[in-house]
mmCIF file of C-alpha atoms in Angstrom:
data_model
loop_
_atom_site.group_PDB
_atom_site.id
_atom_site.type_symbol
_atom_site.label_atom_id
_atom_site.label_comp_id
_atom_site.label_asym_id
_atom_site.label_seq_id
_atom_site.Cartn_x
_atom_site.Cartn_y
_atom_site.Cartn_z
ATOM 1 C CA UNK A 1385 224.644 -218.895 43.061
ATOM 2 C CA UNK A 1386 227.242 -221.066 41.419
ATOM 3 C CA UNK A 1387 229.591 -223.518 42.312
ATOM 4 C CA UNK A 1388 232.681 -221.248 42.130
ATOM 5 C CA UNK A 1389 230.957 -218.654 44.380
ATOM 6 C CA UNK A 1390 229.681 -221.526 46.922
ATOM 7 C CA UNK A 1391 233.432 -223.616 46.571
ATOM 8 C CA UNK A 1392 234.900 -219.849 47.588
ATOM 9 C CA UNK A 1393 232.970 -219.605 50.272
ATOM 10 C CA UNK A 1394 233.292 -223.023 51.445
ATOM 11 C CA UNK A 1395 237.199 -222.398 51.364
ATOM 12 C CA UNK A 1396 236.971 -219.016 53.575
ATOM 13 C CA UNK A 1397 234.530 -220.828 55.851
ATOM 14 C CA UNK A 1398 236.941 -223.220 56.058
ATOM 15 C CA UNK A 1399 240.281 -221.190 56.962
ATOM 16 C CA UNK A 1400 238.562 -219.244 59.176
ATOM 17 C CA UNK A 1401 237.254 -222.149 61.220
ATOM 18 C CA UNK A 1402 241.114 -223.336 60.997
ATOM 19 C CA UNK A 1403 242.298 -220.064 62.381
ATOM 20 C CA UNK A 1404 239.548 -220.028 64.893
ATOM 21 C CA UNK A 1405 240.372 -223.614 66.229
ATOM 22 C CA UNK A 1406 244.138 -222.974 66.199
ATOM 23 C CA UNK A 1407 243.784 -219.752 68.646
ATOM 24 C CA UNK A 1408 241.661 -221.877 70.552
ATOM 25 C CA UNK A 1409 244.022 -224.777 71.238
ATOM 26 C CA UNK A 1410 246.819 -222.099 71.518
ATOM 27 C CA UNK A 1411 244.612 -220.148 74.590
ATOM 28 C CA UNK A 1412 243.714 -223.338 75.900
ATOM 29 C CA UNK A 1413 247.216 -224.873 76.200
ATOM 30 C CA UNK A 1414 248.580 -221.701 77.846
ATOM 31 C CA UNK A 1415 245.549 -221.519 80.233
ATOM 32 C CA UNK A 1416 245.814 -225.107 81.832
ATOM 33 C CA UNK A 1417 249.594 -223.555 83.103
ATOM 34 C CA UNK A 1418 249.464 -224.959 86.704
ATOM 35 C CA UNK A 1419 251.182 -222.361 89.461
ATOM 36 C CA UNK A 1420 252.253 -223.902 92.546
ATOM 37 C CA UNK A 1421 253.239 -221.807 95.700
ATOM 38 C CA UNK A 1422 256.618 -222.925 97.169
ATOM 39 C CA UNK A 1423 256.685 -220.200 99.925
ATOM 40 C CA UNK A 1424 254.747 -216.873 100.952
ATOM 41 C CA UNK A 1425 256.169 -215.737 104.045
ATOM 42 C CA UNK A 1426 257.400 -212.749 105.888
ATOM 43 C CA UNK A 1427 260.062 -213.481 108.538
ATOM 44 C CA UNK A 1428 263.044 -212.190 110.157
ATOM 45 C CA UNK A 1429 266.604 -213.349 109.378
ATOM 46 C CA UNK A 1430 268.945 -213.091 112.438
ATOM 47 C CA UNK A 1431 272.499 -211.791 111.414
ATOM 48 C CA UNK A 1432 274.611 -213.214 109.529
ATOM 49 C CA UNK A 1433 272.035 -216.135 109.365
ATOM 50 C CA UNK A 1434 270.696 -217.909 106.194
ATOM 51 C CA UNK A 1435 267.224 -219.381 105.179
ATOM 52 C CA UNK A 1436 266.591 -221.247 102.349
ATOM 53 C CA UNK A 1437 263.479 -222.987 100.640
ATOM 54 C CA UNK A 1438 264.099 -225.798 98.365
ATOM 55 C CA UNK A 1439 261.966 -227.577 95.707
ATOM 56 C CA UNK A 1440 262.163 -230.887 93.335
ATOM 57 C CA UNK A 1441 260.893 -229.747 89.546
ATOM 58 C CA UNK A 1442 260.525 -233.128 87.990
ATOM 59 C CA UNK A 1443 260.365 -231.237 84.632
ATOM 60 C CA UNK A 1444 261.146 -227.899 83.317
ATOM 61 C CA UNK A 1445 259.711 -225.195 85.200
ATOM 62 C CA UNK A 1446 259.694 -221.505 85.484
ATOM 63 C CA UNK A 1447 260.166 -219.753 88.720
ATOM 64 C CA UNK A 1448 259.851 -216.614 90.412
ATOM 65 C CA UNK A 1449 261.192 -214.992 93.076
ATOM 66 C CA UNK A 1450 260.396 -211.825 94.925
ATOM 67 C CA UNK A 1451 261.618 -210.828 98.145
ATOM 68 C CA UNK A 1452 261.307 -207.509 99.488
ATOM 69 C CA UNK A 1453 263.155 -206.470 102.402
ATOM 70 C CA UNK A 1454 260.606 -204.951 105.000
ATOM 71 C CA UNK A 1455 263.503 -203.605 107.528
ATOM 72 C CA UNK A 1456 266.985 -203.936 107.047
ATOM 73 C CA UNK A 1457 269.918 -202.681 104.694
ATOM 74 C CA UNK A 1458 269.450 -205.957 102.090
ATOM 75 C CA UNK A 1459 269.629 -209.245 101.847
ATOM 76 C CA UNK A 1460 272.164 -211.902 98.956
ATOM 77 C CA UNK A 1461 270.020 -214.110 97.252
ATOM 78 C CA UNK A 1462 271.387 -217.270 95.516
ATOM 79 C CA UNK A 1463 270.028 -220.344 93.303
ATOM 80 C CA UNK A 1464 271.658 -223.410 94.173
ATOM 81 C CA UNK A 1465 271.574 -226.865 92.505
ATOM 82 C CA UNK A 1466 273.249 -228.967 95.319
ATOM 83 C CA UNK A 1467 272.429 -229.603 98.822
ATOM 84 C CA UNK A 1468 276.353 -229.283 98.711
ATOM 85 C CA UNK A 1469 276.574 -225.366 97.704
ATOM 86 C CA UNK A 1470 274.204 -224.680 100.781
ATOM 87 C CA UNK A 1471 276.494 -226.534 102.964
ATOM 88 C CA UNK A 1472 279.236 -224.814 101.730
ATOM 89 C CA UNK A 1473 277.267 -221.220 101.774
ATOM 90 C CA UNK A 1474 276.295 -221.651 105.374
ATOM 91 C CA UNK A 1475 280.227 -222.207 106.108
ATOM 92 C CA UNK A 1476 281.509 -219.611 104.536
ATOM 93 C CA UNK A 1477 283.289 -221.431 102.239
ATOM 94 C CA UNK A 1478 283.330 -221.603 98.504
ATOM 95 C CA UNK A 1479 280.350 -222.091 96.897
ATOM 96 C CA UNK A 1480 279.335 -222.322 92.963
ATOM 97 C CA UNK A 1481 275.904 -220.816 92.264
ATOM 98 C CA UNK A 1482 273.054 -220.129 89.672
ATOM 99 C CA UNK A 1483 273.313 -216.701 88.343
ATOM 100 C CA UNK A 1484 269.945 -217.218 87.078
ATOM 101 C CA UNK A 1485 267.857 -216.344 90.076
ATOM 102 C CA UNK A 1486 270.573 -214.473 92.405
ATOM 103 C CA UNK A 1487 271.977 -211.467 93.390
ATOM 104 C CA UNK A 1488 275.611 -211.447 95.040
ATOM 105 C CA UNK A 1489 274.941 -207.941 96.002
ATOM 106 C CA UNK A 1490 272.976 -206.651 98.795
ATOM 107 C CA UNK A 1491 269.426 -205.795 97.518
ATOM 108 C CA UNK A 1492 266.315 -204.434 99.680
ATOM 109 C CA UNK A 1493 264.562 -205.272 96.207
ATOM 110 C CA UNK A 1494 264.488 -208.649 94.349
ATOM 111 C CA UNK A 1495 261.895 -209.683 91.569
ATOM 112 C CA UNK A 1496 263.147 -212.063 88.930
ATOM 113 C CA UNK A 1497 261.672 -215.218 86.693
ATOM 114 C CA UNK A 1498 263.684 -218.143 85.257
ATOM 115 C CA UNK A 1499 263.309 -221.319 83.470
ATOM 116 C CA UNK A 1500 265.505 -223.993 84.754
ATOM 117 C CA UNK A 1501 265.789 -227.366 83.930
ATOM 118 C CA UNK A 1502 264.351 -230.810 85.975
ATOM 119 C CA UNK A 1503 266.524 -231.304 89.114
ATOM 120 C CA UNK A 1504 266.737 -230.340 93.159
ATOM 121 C CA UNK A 1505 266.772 -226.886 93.766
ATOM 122 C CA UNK A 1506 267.268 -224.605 96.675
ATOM 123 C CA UNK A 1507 266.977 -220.499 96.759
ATOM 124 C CA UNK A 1508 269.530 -219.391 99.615
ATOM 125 C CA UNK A 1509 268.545 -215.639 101.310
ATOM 126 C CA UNK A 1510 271.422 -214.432 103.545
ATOM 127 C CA UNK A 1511 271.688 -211.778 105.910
ATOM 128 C CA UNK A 1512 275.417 -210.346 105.637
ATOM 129 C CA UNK A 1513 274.475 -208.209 108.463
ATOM 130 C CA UNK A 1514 276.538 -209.597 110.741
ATOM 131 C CA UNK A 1515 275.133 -207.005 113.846
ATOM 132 C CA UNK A 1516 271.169 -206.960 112.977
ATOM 133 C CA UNK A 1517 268.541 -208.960 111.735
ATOM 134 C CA UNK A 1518 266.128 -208.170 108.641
ATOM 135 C CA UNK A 1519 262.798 -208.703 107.975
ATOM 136 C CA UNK A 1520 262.371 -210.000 104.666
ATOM 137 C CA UNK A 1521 259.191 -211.040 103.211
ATOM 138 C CA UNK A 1522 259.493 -213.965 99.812
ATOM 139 C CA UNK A 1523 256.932 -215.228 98.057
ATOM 140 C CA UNK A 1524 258.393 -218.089 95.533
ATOM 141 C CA UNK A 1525 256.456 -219.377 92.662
ATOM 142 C CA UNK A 1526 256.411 -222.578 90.308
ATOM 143 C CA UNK A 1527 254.845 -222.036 86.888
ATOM 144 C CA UNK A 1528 254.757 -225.616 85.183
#
């Protein structure tokens, strides 16, 4: 063999160990993604009540949100960023609010992901069924 043939070989050994170790760190990075359960629960909502479940990301984070409504005609689901806004939600009175992770419409159906920034946050369910309660089961997730 000569020294071309064995430097040509050395170079293709060496790119494919390159490639090999880059998909390596790339799997390994995405696999060490820590998931954190915020709530799993199935529960009723009285009318016109609200429940909410809040959680502090101290860095950026991507959540999801399902909630199914078991019995009922549908539930509003809202991200919030104050304690404020859920105050003001509860009230009935005005009320600013994530679009990220809500629905202002009634839904029986909700399944949604979103990255959001570091900070206090708090997903609102209400019942506008101001006559019946629902039964509403929400699982919330935290994918760091």
């Amino acid at each position: 063999m000569t020294d071309k043939f064995l430097r040509k070989i050395l170079n293709i050994t060496t790119i494919l160990f390159a490639i090999i170790l880059f998909g390596c760190v790339e799997n390994s990075t995405s696999a060490s993604t820590e998931s954190e359960t915020i709530v799993n629960e199935t529960s009723s909502i009285s009318a016109g009540d609200i429940f909410y479940s809040s959680f502090n990301a101290k860095s950026k984070v991507t959540i999801h949100v399902d909630v199914q409504v078991t019995n009922g005609d549908g539930v509003k689901i809202y991200l919030l960023d104050d304690y404020t806004q859920l105050i003001n939600l509860s009230n009935n009175n005005y009320f600013n609010y994530n679009p990220a992770l809500s629905s202002a419409y009634e839904v029986t159906s909700f399944n949604k992901s979103a990255t959001l920034p570091a900070g206090n946050w708090y997903i609102a369910i209400l019942n506008p069924n101001l006559l019946l309660s629902q039964t509403v089961r929400r699982t919330i997730t935290a994918l760091y």
